[in-house]
Coordinates of C-alpha atoms and ligand atoms in Angstrom, one line a residue:
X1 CA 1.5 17.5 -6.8
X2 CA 0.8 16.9 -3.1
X3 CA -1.4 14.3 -4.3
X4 CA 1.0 12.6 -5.9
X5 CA 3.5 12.9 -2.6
X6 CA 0.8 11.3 -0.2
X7 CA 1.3 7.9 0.3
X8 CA -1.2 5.3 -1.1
X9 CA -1.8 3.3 1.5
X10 CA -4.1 3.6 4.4
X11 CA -1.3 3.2 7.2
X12 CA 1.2 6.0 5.3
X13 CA -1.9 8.3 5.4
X14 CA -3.0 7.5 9.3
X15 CA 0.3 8.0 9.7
X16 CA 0.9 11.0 8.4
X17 CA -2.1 12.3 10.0
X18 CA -0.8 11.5 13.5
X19 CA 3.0 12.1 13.3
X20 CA 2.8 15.8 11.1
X21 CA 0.5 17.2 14.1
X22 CA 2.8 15.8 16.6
X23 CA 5.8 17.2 14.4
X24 CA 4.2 20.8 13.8
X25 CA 2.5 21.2 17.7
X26 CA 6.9 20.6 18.8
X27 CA 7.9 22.8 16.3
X28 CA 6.0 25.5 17.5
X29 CA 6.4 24.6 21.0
X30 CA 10.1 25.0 20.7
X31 CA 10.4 28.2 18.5
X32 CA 7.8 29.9 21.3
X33 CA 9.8 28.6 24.2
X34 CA 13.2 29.6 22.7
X35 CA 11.9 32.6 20.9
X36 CA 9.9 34.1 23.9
X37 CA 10.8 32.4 27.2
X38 CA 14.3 31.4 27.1
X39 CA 14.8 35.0 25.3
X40 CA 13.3 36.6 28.5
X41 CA 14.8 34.5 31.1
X42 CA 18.6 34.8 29.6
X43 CA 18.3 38.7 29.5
X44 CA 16.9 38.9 33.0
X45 CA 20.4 36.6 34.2
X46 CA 22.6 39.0 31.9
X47 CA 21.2 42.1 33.6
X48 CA 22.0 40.5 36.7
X49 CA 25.7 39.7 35.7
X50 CA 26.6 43.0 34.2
X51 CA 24.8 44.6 36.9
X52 CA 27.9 43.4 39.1
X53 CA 30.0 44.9 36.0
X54 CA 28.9 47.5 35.4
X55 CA 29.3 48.4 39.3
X56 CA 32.9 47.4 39.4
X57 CA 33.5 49.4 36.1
X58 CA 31.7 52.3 37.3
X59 CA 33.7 52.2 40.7
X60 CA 37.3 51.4 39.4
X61 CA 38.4 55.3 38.8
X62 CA 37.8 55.5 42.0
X63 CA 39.6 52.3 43.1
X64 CA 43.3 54.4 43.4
X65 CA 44.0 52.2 46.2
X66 CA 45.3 49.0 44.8
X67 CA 44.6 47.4 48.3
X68 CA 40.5 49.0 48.0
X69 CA 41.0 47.5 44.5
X70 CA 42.4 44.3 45.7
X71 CA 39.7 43.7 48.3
X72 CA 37.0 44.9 46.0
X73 CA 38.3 42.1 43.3
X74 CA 38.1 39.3 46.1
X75 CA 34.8 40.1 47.2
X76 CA 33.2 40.1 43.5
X77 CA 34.9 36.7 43.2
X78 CA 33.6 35.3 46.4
X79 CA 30.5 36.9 46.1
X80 CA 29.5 36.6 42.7
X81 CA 32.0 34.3 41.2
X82 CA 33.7 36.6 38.9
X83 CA 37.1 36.3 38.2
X84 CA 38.2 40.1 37.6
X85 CA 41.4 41.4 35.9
X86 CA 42.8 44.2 34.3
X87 CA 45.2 44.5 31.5
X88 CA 46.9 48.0 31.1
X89 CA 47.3 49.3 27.7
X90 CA 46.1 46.4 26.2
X91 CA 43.4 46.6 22.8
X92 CA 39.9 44.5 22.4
X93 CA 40.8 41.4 20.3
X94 CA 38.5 40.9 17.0
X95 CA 35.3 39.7 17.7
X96 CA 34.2 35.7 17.6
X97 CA 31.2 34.9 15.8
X98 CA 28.5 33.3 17.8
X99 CA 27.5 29.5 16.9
X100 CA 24.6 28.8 15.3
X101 CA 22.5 27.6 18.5
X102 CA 24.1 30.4 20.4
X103 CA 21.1 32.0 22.7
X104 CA 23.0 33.9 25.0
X105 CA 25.0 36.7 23.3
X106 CA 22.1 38.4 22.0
X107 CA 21.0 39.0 25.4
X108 CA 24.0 39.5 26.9
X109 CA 25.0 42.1 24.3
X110 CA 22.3 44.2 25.1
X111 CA 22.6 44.4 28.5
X112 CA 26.6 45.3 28.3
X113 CA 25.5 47.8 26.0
X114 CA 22.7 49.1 28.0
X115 CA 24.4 48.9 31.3
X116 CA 28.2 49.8 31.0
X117 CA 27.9 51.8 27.9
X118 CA 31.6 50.9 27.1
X119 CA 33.6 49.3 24.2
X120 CA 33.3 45.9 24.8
X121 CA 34.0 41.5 23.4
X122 CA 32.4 38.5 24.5
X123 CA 33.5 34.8 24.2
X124 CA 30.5 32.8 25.6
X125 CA 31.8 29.3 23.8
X126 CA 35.5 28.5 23.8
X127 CA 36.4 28.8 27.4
X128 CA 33.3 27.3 29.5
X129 CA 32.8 26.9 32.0
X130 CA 33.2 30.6 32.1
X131 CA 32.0 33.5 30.0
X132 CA 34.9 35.7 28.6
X133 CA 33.6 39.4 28.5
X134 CA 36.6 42.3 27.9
X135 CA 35.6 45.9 28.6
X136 CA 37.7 48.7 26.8
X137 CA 38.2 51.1 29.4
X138 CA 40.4 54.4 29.0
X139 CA 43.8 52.9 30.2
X140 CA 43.6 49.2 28.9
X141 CA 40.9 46.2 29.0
X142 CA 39.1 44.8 31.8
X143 CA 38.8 40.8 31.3
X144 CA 36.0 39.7 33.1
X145 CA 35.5 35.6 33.5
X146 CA 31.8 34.5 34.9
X147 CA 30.6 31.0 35.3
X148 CA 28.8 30.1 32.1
X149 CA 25.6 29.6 34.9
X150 CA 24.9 32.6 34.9
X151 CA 23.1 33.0 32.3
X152 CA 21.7 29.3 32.0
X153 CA 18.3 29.0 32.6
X154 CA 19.0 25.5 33.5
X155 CA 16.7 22.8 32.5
X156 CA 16.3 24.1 28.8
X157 CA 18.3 21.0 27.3
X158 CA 16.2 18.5 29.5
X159 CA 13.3 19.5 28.2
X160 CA 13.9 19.5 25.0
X161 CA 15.3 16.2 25.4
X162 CA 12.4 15.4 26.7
X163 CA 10.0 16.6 24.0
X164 CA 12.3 14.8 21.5
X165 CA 12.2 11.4 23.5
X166 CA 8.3 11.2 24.1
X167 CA 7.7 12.4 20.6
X168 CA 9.9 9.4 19.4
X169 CA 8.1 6.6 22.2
X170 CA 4.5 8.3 21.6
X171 CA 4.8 7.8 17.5
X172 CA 6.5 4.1 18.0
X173 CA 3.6 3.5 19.8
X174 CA 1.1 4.9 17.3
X175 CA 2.9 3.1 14.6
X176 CA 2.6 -0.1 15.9
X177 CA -1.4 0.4 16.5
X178 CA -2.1 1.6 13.3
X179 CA -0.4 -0.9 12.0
X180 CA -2.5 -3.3 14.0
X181 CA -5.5 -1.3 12.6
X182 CA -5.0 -1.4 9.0
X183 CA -3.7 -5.0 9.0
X184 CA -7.4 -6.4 9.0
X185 CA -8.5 -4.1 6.5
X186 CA -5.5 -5.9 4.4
X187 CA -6.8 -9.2 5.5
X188 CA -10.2 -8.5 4.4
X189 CA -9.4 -7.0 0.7
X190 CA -7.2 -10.2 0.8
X191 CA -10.1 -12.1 1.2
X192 CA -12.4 -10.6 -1.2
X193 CA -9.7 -10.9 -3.8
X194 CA -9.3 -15.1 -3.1
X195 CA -12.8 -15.3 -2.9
X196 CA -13.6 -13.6 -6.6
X197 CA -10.7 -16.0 -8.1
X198 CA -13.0 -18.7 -6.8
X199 CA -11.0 -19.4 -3.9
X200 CA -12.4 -20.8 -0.5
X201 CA -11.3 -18.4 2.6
X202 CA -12.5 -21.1 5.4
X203 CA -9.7 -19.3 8.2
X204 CA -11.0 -15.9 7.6
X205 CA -12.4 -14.4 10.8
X206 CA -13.6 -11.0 11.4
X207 CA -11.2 -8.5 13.1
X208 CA -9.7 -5.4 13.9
X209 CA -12.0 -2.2 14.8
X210 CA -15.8 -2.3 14.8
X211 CA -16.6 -0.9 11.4
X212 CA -13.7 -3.3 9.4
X213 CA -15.1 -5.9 11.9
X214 CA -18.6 -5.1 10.4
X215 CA -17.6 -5.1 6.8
X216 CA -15.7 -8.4 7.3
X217 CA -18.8 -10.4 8.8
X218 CA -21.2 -8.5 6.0
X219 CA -18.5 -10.0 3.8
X220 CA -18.9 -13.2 4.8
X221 CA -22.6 -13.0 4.6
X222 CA -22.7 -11.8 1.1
X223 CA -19.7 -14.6 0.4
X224 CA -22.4 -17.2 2.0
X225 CA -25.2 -15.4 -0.1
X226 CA -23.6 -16.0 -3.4
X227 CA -22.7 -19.3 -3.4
X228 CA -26.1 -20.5 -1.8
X229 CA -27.3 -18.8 -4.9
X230 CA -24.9 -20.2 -7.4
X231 CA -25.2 -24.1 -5.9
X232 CA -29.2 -23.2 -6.0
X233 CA -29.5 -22.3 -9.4
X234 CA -26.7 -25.5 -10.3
X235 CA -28.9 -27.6 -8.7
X236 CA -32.2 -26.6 -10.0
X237 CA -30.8 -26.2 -13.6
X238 CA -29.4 -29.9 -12.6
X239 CA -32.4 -31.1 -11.0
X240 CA -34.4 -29.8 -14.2
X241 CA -32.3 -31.2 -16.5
X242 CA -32.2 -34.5 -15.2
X243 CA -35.8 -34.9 -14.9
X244 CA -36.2 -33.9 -18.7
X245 CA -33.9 -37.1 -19.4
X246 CA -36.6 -39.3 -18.4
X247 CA -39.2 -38.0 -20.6
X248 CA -37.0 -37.7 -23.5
X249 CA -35.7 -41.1 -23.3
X250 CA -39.1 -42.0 -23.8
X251 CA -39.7 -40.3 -26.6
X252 CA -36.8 -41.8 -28.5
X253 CA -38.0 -44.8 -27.4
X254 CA -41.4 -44.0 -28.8
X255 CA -39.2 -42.7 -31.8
X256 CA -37.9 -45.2 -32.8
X257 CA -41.3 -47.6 -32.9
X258 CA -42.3 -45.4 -35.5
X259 CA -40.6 -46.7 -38.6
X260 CA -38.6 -44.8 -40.7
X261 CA -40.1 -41.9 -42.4
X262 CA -38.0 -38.7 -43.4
X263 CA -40.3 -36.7 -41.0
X264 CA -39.5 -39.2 -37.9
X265 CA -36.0 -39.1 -39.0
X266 CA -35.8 -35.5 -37.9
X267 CA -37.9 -35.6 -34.9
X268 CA -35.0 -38.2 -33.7
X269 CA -32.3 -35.8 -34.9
X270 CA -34.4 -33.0 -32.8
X271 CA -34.4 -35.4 -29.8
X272 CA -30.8 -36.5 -29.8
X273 CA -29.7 -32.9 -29.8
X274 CA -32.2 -32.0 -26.8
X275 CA -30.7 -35.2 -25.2
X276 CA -27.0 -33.5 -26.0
X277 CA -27.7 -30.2 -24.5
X278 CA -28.8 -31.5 -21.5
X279 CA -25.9 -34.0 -20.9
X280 CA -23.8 -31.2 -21.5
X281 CA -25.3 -28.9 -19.6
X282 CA -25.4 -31.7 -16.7
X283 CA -22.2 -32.7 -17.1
X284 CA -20.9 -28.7 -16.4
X285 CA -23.2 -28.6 -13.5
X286 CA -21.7 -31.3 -12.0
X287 CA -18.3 -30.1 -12.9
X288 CA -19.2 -26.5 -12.0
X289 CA -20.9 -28.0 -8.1
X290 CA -18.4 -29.2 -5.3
X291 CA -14.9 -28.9 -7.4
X292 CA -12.2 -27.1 -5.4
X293 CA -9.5 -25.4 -6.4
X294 CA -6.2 -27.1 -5.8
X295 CA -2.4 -26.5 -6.9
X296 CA -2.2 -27.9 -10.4
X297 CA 0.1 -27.3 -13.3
X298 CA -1.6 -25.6 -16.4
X299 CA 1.1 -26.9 -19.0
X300 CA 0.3 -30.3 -18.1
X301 CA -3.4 -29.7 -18.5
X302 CA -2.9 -28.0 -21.8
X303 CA -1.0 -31.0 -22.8
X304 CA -3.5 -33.2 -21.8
X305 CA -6.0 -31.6 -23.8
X306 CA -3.7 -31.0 -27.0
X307 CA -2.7 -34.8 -26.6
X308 CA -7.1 -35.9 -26.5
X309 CA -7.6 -33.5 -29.8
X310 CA -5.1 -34.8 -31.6
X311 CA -5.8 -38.4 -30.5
X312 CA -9.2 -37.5 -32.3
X313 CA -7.2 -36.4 -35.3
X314 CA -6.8 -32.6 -35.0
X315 CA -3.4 -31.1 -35.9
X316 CA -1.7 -29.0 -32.6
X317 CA 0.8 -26.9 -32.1
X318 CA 1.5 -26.6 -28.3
X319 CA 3.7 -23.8 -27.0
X320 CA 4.0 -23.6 -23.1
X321 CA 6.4 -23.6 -20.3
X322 CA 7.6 -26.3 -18.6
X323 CA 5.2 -25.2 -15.6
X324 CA 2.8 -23.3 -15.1
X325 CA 1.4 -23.7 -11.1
X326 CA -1.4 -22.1 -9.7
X327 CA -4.5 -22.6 -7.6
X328 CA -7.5 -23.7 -9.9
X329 CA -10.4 -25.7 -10.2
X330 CA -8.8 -28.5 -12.8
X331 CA -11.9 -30.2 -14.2
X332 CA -13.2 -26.9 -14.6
X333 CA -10.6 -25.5 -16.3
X334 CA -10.2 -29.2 -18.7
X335 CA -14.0 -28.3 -19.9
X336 CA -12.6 -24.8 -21.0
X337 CA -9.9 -25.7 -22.9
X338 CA -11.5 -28.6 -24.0
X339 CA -14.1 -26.5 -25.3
X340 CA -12.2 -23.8 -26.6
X341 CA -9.6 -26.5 -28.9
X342 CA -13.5 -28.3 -30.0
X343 CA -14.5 -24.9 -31.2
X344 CA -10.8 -24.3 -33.3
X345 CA -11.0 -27.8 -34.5
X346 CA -14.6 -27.7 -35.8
X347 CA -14.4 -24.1 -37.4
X348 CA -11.0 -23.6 -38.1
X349 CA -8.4 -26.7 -38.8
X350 CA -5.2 -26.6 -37.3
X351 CA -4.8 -25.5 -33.8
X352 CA -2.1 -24.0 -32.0
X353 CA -2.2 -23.5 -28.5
X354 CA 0.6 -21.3 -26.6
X355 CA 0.7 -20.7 -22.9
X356 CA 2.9 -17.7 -21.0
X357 CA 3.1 -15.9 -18.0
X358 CA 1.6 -12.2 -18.1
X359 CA 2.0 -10.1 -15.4
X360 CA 0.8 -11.7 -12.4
X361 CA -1.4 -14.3 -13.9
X362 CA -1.1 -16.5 -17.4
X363 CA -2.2 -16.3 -20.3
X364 CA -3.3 -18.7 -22.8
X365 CA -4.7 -18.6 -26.4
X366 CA -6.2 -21.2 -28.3
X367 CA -6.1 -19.8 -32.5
X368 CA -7.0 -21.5 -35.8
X369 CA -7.3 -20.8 -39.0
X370 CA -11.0 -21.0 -40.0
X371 CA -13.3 -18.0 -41.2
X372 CA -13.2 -16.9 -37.3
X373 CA -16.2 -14.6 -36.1
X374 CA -16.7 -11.1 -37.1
X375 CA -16.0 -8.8 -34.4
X376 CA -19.3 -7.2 -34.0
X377 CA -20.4 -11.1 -33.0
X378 CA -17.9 -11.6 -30.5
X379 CA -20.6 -10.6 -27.5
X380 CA -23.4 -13.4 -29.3
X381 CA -21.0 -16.3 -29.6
X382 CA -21.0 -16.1 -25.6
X383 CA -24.4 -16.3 -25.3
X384 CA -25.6 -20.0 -24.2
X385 CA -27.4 -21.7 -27.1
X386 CA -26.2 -19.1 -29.3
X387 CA -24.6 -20.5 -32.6
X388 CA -23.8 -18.2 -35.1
X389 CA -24.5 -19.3 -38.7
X390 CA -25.1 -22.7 -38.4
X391 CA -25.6 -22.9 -42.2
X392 CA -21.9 -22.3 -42.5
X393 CA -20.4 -25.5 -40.7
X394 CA -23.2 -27.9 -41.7
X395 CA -22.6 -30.7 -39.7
X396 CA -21.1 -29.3 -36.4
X397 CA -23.2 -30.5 -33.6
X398 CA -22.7 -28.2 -31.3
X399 CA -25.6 -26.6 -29.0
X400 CA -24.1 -23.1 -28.6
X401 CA -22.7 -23.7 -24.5
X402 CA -19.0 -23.3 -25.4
X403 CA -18.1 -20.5 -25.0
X404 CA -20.4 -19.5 -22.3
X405 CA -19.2 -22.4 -20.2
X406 CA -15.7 -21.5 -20.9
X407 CA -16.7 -18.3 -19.9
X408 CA -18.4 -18.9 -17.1
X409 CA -15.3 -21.2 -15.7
X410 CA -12.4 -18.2 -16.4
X411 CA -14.9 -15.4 -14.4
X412 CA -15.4 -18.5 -11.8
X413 CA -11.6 -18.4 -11.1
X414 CA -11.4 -14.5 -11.4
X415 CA -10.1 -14.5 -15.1
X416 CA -12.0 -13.4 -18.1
X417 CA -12.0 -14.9 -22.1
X418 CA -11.5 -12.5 -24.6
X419 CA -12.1 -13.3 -28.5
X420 CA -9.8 -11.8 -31.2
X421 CA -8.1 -12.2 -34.7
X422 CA -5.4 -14.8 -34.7
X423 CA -2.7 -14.0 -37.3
X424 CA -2.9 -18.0 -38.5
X425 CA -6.3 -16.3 -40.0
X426 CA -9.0 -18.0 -37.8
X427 CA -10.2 -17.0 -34.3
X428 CA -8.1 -16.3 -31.8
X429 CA -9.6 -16.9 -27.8
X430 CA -7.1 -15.5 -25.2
X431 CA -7.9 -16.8 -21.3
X432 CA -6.1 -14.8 -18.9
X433 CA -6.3 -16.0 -15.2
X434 CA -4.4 -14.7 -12.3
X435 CA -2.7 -17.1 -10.2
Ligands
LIG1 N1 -12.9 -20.9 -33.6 C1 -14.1 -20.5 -34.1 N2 -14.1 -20.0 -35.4 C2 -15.3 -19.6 -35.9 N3 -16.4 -19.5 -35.3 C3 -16.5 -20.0 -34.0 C4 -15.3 -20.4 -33.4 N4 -15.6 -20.7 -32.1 C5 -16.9 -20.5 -32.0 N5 -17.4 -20.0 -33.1 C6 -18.8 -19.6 -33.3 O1 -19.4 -19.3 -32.1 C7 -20.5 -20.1 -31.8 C8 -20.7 -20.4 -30.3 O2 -19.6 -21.3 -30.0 P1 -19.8 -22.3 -28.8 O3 -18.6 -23.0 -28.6 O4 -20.4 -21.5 -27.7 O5 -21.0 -23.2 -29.3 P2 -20.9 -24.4 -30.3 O6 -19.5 -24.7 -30.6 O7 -21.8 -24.1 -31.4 O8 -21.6 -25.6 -29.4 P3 -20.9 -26.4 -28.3 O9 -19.5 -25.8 -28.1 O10 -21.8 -26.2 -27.1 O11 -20.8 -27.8 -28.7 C9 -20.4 -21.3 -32.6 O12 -21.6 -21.8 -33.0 C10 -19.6 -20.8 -33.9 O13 -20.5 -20.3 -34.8
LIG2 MG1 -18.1 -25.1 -29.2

């Protein structure tokens, strides 16, 4: 549940980690400062406003004088700022309720209560700047009007004005660094992702904090790593092949001095298909070494191809989109299809190739409808030099590199090949690449 409400990203969670402390610490803050402070403060004021009161109540009996009573009114007003009148015969009106954020009644209540013992209604809201308190004495009510100051402790409103302010600069500020934080880390998975899709990152440079700083240069070193150790084993497989060509050559040569006995025949046949494998094995590592990706359209490509197989007599059906862009390696991705429409026309017959957008990549199958390969073979047709039942296409020259080139060139660009039953009957092999 409250693993399903926390954000997924890094920033959301740094966030959260900086702004709900920030939020809780003012929350209590506040509730302590109104709660326990203000509460204090506020009584203290009231007990020094109905102290004045609760003096002049106490005194009026005694007040028979209306000059005494006079002068006694002016002096409280002068003195203390209260406004004092009295109303003969006259009732309390019905009480007001306080407003929500209302922190001084409470105190001011009390101390009424406490201090002049006596009926009494307050109005601390509708008539400020003054307080409206009414005392029920015996003969009628005694409307007293103090300056709402009284009982302000003052700089209450600034300070929560404060605390709301800074809270709202300090956590733009923290937004903005975090977000200056993670953005790196973004850059870097960025990176990593381009790079497995057999992209080149040349601009990428280490940034950010030391550890993502670290993780981006051990990137780059593993990034260097790997393809020193891909062009190395290209170029010794390369290197390796093309020396075998020389000594072969000679043994045709030497082959074919020999006359023409059945035994010689199939020594020659032996040698032309060691001469194959390694042309096509030299012609992928020449393919594989030094081509870079660039914006291509895969329609066209597939076109390209369907138009070469049928030129060599194949029957194709070709469903694509009009275009298909992306970023890819395109004589890599030529071998592949190439490869893959070879395979459909040699074991299966007709071909149909359909192209479509999946997801965020493509996807593109190549079916026929031959015998296709039991499922529990799938894994071994993929293996290099691996042909499965060769008794069963007599004829079909291949060397068994297909599929693992093909493969080999969809994992090269981040993609995989993935083998299946096509409903035309045959084999059906799906490339998905993303874009
Ligand atoms: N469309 C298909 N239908 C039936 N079997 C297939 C199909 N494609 C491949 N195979 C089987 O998988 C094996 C491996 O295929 P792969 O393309 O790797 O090698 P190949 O075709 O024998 O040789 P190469 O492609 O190097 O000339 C093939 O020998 C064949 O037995
Ligand atoms: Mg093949």
């Amino acid at each position: 549940m409250l693993r399903n409400l926390m954000p997924k990203g890094l920033f959301g969670r740094a966030l959260i980690l900086i702004v709900a402390p920030m939020i809780i610490l003012q929350a209590i803050i506040t509730f302590i400062f109104i709660e326990r402070h203000l509460d204090t403060v506020t009584r203290r004021l009231a007990r020094g406003l109905t102290g004045s009161i609760a003096y002049f109540v106490e005194m009026e009996p005694r007040l028979r004088d209306q000059n005494l009573q006079d002068e006694t009114v002016d002096a409280l007003a002068r003195h203390e700022g209260l406004l004092i009148r009295f109303d003969p015969g006259a009732n309390l009106p019905p009480p007001v309720r306080p407003g929500l954020f209302n922190l001084k009644d409470g105190p001011l209540s009390i101390e009424i209560q406490n201090r002049v013992g006596k009926p009494f209604w307050i109005d601390t809201e509708s008539r400020r700047p003054y307080i409206d308190i009414r005392i029920k004495l015996d003969d009628g009510v005694l409307q007293v009007l103090a300056p709402a100051n009284r009982l302000e402790a003052g700089f209450t409103d600034m300070l929560l004005y404060w605390m709301a302010g800074l809270t709202l600069v300090l956590g733009g500020v923290a937004v903005a660094f975090l977000r200056n934080q993670v953005r790196p880390i973004g850059r870097l998975a960025d990176a990593a992702e381009s790079f497995g899709m057999g992209r080149d990152v040349p601009d990428f440079k280490p940034s950010g904090a030391a550890e993502v700083r670290r993780a981006a240069a051990e990137f780059i070193a593993m990034r260097e790593r790997i393809n020193r150790f891909i062009e190395q084993r290209t170029a010794m497989l390369a290197a390796v092949s093309h020396d075998l060509r020389t000594p072969l050559t000679r043994l045709k040569l030497e082959l074919e001095l020999m006359g023409d006995h059945a035994e010689i025949r199939d020594m020659r046949a032996d040698v032309d298909e060691m001469a194959g494998i390694i042309d096509e094995y030299l012609a992928f590592a020449r393919g594989q070494a030094g081509e870079e990706a660039e914006v291509m359209d895969l329609a066209a490509l597939a076109a390209e191809v369907a138009a070469d197989a049928r030129r060599q007599g194949a029957e194709v059906t070709l469903q694509t989109p009009d275009l298909v862009e992306g970023a890819w390696r395109r004589q890599a991705l030529k071998r592949l299809l190439t490869n893959l429409v070879d395979n459909a026309r040699t074991y299966g017959g007709r071909v149909w190739i359909e192209l479509r957008a999946a997801g965020n990549g493509i996807e593109l199958t190549v079916e026929d409808d031959g015998p296709g390969i039991p499922p529990q073979h799938y894994d071994d047709a993929f293996r290099p030099f691996q042909r499965l039942d060769p008794a069963r296409t007599p004829g079909a020259g291949g060397v068994g590199l297909g599929l693992a080139i093909a493969r080999d060139v969809a994992r090269g660009h981040g993609g995989e090949i993935m083998l299946g039953k096509s409903a035309h009957g045959g084999l059906a092999a799906t490339l998905q690449l993303p874009r």
